[in-house]
mmCIF file of C-alpha atoms in Angstrom:
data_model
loop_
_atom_site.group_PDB
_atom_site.id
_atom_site.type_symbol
_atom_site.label_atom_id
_atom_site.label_comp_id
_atom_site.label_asym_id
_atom_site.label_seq_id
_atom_site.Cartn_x
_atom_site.Cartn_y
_atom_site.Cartn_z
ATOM 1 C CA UNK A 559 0.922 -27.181 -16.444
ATOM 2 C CA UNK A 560 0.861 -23.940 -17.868
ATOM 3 C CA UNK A 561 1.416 -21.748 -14.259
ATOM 4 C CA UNK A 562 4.450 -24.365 -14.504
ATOM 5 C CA UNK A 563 5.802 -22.909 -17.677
ATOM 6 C CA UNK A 564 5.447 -19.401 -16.887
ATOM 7 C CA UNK A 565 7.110 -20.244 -13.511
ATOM 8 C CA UNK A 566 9.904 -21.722 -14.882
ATOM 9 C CA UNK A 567 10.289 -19.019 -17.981
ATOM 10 C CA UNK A 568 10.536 -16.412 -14.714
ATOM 11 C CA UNK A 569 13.349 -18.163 -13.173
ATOM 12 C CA UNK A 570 15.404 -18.586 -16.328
ATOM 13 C CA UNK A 571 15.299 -14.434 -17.240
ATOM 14 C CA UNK A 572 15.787 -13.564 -13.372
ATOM 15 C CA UNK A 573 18.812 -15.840 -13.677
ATOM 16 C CA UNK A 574 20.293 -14.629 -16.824
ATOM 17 C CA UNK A 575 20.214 -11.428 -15.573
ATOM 18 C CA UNK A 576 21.464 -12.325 -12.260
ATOM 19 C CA UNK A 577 24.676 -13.935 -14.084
ATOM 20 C CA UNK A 578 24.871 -10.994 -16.773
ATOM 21 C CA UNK A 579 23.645 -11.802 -20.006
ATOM 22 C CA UNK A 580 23.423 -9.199 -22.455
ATOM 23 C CA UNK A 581 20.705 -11.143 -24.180
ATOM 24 C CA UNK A 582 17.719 -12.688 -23.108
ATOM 25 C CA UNK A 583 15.718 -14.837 -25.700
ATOM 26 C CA UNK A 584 12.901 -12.455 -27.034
ATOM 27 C CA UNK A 585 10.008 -14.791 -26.097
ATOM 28 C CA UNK A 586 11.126 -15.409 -22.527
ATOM 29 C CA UNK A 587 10.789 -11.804 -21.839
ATOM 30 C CA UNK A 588 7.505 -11.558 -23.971
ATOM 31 C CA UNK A 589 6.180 -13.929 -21.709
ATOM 32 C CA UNK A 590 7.201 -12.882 -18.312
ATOM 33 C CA UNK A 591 5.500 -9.491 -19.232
ATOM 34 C CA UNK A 592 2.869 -11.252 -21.033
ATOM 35 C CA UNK A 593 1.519 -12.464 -17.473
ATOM 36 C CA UNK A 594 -0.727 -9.917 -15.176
ATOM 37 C CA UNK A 595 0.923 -8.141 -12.494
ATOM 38 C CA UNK A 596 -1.942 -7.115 -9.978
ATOM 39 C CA UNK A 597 -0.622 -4.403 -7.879
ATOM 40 C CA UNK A 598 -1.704 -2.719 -4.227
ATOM 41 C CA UNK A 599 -0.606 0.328 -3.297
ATOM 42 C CA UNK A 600 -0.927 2.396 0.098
ATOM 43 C CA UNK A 601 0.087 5.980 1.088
ATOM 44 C CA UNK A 602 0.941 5.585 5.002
ATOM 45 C CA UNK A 603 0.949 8.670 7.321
ATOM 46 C CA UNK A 604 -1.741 10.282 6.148
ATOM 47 C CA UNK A 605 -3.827 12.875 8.026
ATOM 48 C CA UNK A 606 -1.511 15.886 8.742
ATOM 49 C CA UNK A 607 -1.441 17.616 5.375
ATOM 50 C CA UNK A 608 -4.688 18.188 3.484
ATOM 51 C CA UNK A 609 -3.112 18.824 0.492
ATOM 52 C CA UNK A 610 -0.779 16.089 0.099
ATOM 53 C CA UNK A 611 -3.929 13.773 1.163
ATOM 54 C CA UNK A 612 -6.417 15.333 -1.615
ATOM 55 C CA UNK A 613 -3.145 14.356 -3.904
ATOM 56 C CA UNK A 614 -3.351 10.741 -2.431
ATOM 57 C CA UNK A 615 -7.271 10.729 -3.241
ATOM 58 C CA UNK A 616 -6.756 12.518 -6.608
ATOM 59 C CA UNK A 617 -4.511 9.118 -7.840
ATOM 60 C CA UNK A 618 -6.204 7.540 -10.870
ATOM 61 C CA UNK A 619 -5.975 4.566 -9.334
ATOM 62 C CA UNK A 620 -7.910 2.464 -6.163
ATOM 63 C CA UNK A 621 -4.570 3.366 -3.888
ATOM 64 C CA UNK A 622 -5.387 3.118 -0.124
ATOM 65 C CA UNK A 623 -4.623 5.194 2.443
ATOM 66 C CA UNK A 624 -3.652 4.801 6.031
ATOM 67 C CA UNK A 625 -4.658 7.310 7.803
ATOM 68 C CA UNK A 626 -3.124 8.180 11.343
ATOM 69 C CA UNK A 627 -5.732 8.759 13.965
ATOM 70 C CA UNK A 628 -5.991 12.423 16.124
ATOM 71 C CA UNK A 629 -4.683 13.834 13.299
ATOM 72 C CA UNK A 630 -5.754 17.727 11.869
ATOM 73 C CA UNK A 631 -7.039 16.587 8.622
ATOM 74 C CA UNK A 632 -7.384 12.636 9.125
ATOM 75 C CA UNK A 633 -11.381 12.280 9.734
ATOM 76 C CA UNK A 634 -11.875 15.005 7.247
ATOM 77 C CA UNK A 635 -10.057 13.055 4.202
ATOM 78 C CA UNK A 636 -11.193 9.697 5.403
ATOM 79 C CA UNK A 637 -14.437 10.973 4.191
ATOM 80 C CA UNK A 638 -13.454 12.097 1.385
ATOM 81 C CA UNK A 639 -11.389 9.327 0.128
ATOM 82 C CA UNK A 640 -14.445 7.145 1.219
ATOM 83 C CA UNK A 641 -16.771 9.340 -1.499
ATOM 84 C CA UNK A 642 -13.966 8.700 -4.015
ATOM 85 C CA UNK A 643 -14.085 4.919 -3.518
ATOM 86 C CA UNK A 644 -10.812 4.469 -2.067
ATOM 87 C CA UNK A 645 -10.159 2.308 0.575
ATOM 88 C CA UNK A 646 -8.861 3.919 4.445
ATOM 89 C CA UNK A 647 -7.275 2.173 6.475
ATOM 90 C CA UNK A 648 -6.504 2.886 10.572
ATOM 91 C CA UNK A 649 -2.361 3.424 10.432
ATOM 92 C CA UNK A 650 -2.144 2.199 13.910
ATOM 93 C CA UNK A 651 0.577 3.888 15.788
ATOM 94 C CA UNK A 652 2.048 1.283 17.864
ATOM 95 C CA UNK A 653 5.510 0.666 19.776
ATOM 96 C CA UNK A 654 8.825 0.418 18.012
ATOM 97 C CA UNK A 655 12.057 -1.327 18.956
ATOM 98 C CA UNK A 656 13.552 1.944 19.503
ATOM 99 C CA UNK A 657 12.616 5.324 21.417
ATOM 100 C CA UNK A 658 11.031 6.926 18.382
ATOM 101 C CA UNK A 659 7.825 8.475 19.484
ATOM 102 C CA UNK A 660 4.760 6.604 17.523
ATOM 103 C CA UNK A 661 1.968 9.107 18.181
ATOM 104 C CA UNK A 662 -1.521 9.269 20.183
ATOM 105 C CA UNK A 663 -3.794 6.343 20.474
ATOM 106 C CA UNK A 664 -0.505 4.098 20.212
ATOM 107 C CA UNK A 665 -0.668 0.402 21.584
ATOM 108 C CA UNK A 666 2.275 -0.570 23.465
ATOM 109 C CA UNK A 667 3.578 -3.930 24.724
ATOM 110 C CA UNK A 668 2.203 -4.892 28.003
ATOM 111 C CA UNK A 669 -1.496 -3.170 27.667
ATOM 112 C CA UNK A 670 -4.251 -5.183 29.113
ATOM 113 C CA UNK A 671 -6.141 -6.356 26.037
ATOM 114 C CA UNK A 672 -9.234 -4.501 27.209
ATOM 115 C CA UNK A 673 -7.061 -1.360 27.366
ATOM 116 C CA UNK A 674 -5.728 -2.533 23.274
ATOM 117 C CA UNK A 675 -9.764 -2.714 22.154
ATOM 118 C CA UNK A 676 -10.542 0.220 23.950
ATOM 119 C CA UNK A 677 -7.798 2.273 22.224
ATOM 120 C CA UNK A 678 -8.596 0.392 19.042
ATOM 121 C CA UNK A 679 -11.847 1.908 19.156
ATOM 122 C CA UNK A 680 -10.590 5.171 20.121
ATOM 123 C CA UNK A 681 -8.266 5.412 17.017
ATOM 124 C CA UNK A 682 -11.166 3.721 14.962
ATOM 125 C CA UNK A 683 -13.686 6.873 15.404
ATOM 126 C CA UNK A 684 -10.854 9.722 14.218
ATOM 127 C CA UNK A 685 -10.831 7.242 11.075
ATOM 128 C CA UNK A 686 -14.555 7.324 9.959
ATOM 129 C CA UNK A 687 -15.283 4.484 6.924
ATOM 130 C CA UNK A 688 -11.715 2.113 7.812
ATOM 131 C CA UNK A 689 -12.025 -1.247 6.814
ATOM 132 C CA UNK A 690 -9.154 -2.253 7.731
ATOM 133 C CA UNK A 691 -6.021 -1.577 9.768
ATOM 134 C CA UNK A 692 -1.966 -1.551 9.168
ATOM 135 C CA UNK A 693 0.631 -0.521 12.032
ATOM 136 C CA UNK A 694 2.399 2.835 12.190
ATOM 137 C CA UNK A 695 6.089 2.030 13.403
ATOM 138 C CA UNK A 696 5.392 -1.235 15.585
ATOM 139 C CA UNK A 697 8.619 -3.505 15.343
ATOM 140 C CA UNK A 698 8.294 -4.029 19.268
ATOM 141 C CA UNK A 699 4.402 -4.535 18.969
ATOM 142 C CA UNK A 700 4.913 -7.226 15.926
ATOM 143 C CA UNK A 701 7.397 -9.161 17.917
ATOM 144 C CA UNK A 702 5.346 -9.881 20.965
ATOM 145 C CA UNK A 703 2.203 -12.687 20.247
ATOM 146 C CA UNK A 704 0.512 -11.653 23.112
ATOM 147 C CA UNK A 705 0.148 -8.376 22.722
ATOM 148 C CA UNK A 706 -0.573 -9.083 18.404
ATOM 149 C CA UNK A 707 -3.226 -11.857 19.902
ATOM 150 C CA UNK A 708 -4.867 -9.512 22.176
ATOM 151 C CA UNK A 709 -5.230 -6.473 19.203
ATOM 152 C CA UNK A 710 -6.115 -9.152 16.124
ATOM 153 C CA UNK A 711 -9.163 -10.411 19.135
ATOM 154 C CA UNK A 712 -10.380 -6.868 19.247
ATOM 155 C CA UNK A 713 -10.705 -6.647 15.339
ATOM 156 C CA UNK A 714 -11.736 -10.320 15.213
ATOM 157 C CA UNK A 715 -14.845 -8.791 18.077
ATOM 158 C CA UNK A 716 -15.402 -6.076 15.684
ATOM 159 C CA UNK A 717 -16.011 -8.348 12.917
ATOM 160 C CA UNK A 718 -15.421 -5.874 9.677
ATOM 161 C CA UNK A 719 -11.674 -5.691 9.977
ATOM 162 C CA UNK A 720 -8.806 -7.072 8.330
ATOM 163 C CA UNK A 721 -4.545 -6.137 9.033
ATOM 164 C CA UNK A 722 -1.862 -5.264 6.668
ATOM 165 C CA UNK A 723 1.268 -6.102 8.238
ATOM 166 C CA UNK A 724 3.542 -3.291 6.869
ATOM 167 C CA UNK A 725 6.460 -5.326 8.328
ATOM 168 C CA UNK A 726 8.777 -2.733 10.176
ATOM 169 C CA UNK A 727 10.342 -5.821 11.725
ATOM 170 C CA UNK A 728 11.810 -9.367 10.366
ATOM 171 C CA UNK A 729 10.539 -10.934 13.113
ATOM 172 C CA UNK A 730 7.253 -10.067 13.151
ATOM 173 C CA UNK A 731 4.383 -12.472 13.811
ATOM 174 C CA UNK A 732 1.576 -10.553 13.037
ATOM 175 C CA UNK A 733 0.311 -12.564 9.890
ATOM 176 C CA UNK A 734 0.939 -15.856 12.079
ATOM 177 C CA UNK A 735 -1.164 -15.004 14.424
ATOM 178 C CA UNK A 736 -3.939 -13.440 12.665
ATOM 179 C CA UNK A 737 -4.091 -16.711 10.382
ATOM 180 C CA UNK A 738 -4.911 -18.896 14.006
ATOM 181 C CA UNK A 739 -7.257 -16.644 14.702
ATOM 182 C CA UNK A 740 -8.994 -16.682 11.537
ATOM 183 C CA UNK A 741 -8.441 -12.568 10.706
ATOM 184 C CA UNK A 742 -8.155 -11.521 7.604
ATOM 185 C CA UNK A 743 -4.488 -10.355 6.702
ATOM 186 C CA UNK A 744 -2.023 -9.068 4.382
ATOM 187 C CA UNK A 745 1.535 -8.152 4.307
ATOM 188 C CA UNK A 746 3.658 -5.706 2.729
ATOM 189 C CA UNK A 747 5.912 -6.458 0.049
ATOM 190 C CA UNK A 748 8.195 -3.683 -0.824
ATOM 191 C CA UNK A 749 8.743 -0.452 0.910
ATOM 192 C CA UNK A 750 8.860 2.205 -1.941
ATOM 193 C CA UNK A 751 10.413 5.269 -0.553
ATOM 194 C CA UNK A 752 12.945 4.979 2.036
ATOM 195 C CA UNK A 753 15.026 6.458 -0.796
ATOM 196 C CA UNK A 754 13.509 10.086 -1.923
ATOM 197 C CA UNK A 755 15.686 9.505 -5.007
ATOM 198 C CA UNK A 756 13.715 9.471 -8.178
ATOM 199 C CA UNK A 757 15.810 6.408 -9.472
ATOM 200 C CA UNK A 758 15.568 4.560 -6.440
ATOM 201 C CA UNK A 759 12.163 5.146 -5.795
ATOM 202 C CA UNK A 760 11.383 3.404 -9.930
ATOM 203 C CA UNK A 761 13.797 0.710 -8.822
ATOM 204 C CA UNK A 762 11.632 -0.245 -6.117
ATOM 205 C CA UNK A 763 8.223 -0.286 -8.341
ATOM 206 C CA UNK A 764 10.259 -2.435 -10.859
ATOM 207 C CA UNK A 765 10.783 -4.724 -7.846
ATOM 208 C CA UNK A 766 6.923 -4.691 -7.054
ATOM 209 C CA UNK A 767 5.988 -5.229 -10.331
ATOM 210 C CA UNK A 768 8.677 -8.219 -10.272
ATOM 211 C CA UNK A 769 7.445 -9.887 -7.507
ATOM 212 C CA UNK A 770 3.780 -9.790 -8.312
ATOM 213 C CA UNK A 771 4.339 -11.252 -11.935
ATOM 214 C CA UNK A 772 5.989 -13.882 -10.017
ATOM 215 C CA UNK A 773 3.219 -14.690 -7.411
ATOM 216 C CA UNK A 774 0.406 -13.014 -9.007
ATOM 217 C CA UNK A 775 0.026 -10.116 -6.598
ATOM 218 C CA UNK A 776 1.995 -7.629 -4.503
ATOM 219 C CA UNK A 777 1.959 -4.674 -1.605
ATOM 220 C CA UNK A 778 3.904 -1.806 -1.998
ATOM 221 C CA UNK A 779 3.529 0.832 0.691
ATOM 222 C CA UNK A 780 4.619 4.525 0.511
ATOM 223 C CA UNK A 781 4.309 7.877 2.024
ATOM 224 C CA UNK A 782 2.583 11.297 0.962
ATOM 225 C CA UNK A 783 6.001 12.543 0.222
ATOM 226 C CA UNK A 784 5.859 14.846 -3.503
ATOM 227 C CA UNK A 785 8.363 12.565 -4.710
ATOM 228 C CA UNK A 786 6.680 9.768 -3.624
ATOM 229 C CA UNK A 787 3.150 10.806 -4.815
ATOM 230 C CA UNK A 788 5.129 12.513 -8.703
ATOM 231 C CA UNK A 789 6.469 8.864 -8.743
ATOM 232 C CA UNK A 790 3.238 7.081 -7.952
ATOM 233 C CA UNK A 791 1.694 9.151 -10.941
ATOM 234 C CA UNK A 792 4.566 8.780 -13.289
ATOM 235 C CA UNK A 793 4.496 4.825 -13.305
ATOM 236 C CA UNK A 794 0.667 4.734 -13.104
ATOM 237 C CA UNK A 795 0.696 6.530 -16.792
ATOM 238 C CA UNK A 796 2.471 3.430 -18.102
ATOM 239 C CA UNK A 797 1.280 0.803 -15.872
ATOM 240 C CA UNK A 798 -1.857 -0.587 -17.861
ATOM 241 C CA UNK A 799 -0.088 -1.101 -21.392
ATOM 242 C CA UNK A 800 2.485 -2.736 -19.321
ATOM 243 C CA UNK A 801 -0.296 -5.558 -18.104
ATOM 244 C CA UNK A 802 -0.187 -3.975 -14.257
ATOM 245 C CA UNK A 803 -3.431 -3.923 -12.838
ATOM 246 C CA UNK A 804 -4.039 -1.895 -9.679
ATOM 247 C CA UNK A 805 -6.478 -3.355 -7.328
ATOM 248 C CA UNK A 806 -8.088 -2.501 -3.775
ATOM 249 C CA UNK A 807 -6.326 -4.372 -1.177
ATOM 250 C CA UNK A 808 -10.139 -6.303 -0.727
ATOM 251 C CA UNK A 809 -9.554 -7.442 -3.860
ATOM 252 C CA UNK A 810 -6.072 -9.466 -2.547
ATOM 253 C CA UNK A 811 -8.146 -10.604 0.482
ATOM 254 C CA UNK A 812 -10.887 -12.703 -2.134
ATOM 255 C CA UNK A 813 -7.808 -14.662 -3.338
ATOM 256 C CA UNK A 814 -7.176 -18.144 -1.745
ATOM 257 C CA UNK A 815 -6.004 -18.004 2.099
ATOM 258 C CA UNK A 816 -2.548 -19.674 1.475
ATOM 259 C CA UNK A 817 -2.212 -16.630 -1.420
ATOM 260 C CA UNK A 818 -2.210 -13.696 1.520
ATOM 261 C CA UNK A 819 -1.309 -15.788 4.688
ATOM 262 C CA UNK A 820 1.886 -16.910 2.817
ATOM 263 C CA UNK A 821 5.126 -16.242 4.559
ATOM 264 C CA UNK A 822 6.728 -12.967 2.666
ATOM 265 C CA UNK A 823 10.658 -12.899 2.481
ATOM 266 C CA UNK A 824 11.700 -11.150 6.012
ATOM 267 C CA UNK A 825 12.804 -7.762 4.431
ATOM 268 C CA UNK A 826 11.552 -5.181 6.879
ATOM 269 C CA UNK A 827 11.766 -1.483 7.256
ATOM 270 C CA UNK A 828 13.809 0.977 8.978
ATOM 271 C CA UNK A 829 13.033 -0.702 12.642
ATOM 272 C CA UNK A 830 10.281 1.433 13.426
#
């Protein structure tokens, strides 16, 4: 009865705003911010530039990073992150839609799923301590159930693994799949930094925030950019007297299944 309230409350300030009020009652907002927002965050791309990774690790915060395999620096700050208790993740490249170029170790549409777990594990040892893995570019990779069926197998075989859908593509059936096969999965919610802007980059952590007071939780995903990373430590100053908790992507994977299998609106990235 009382999730009901707060549910409804959330509705009626989203829609005054939507229609342009210039007031909204006092207590409606008190309550909306009154409920938890539980927040998970991870820096994508990471691996090429020690110093902007030892920034990632230095967050005060559990942020994760994804960490792109045969990189200069990658095996050298999954370790570290791993002695700072942050979680690593594998940032899988795999094939877009279009002719961008996604990296080494990439899994492509087509590959005999031996020749996906063999690359898998590949990628995997660059990427010492990943418990998990998200895809780097991968809107043609997404699309195709075979070739999702044959890589979520290989982590299923491994048994230790979970994905993070960082859906570069609308029509991705990543999560789908991995639910029928019983894998562990996640799926981004908000892409924080296609914009470099300062303002745009706080508009889209006010939309995180948004949707996980709504649903209870939420996955923003960024890059090791310095805006990105001045932003990330900007909002984290304010973020606990604002009731936002930020919490380890494990912790999102301990909720109910229907709570991280759930179908996320279809808002994906740049096509990649």
């Amino acid at each position: 009865m009382h999730g009901r309230r707060r549910a409804k409350t959330f509705v009626r300030v989203l829609g005054a705003l939507a229609l342009g009020a210039t007031a909204v009652p006092a207590s409606a907002v008190d309550a909306v911010h009154a409920r938890p927002a539980r927040v998970s965050i991870i820096i994508d791309d990471v691996g090429n530039s020690l110093a902007r990774g030892r920034r990632v690790i230095a967050l005060p915060a559990p942020v994760a990073l994804a960490i792109l395999p045969h990189t200069a620096h990658g095996s050298r700050l999954a370790r570290e992150a791993h002695r700072a208790h942050k979680e690593v993740l594998l940032h899988l490249p795999m094939q877009p839609l279009n002719q961008a170029e996604p990296g080494p170790g990439a899994i492509e549409v087509g590959m005999p799923a031996r020749e996906i777990a063999v690359t898998l594990d590949y990628d995997l040892r660059t990427v010492p301590h990943a418990i998990g893995v998200n895809n780097h570019m991968g809107s043609r990779v997404t699309r195709d159930q075979d070739t999702m069926r044959a890589l979520l197998d290989a982590l299923r075989a491994r048994g230790n693994l979970f994905f993070v859908d960082s859906l570069t593509d609308g029509h991705s059936t990543a999560t789908r799949t991995a639910q029928t096969l019983g894998v562990p999965a996640l799926a981004r919610d908000v892409f924080l930094d296609h914009d470099l802007d300062a303002g745009a980059i706080r508009a889209r952590f006010t939309e995180l925030v948004a949707t996980a007071r709504q649903r209870g939780h939420a996955i923003g995903i960024g890059h090791p950019h310095p805006e990105t990373l001045s932003a990330i430590e900007a909002w984290l100053a304010t973020a606990a007297r604002e009731n936002i908790r930020v919490v380890p992507l494990s912790d999102l994977l301990r909720q109910p299944k229907e709570a991280h299998h759930g179908e996320r609106a279809r808002t994906a990235g740049a096509g990649m």
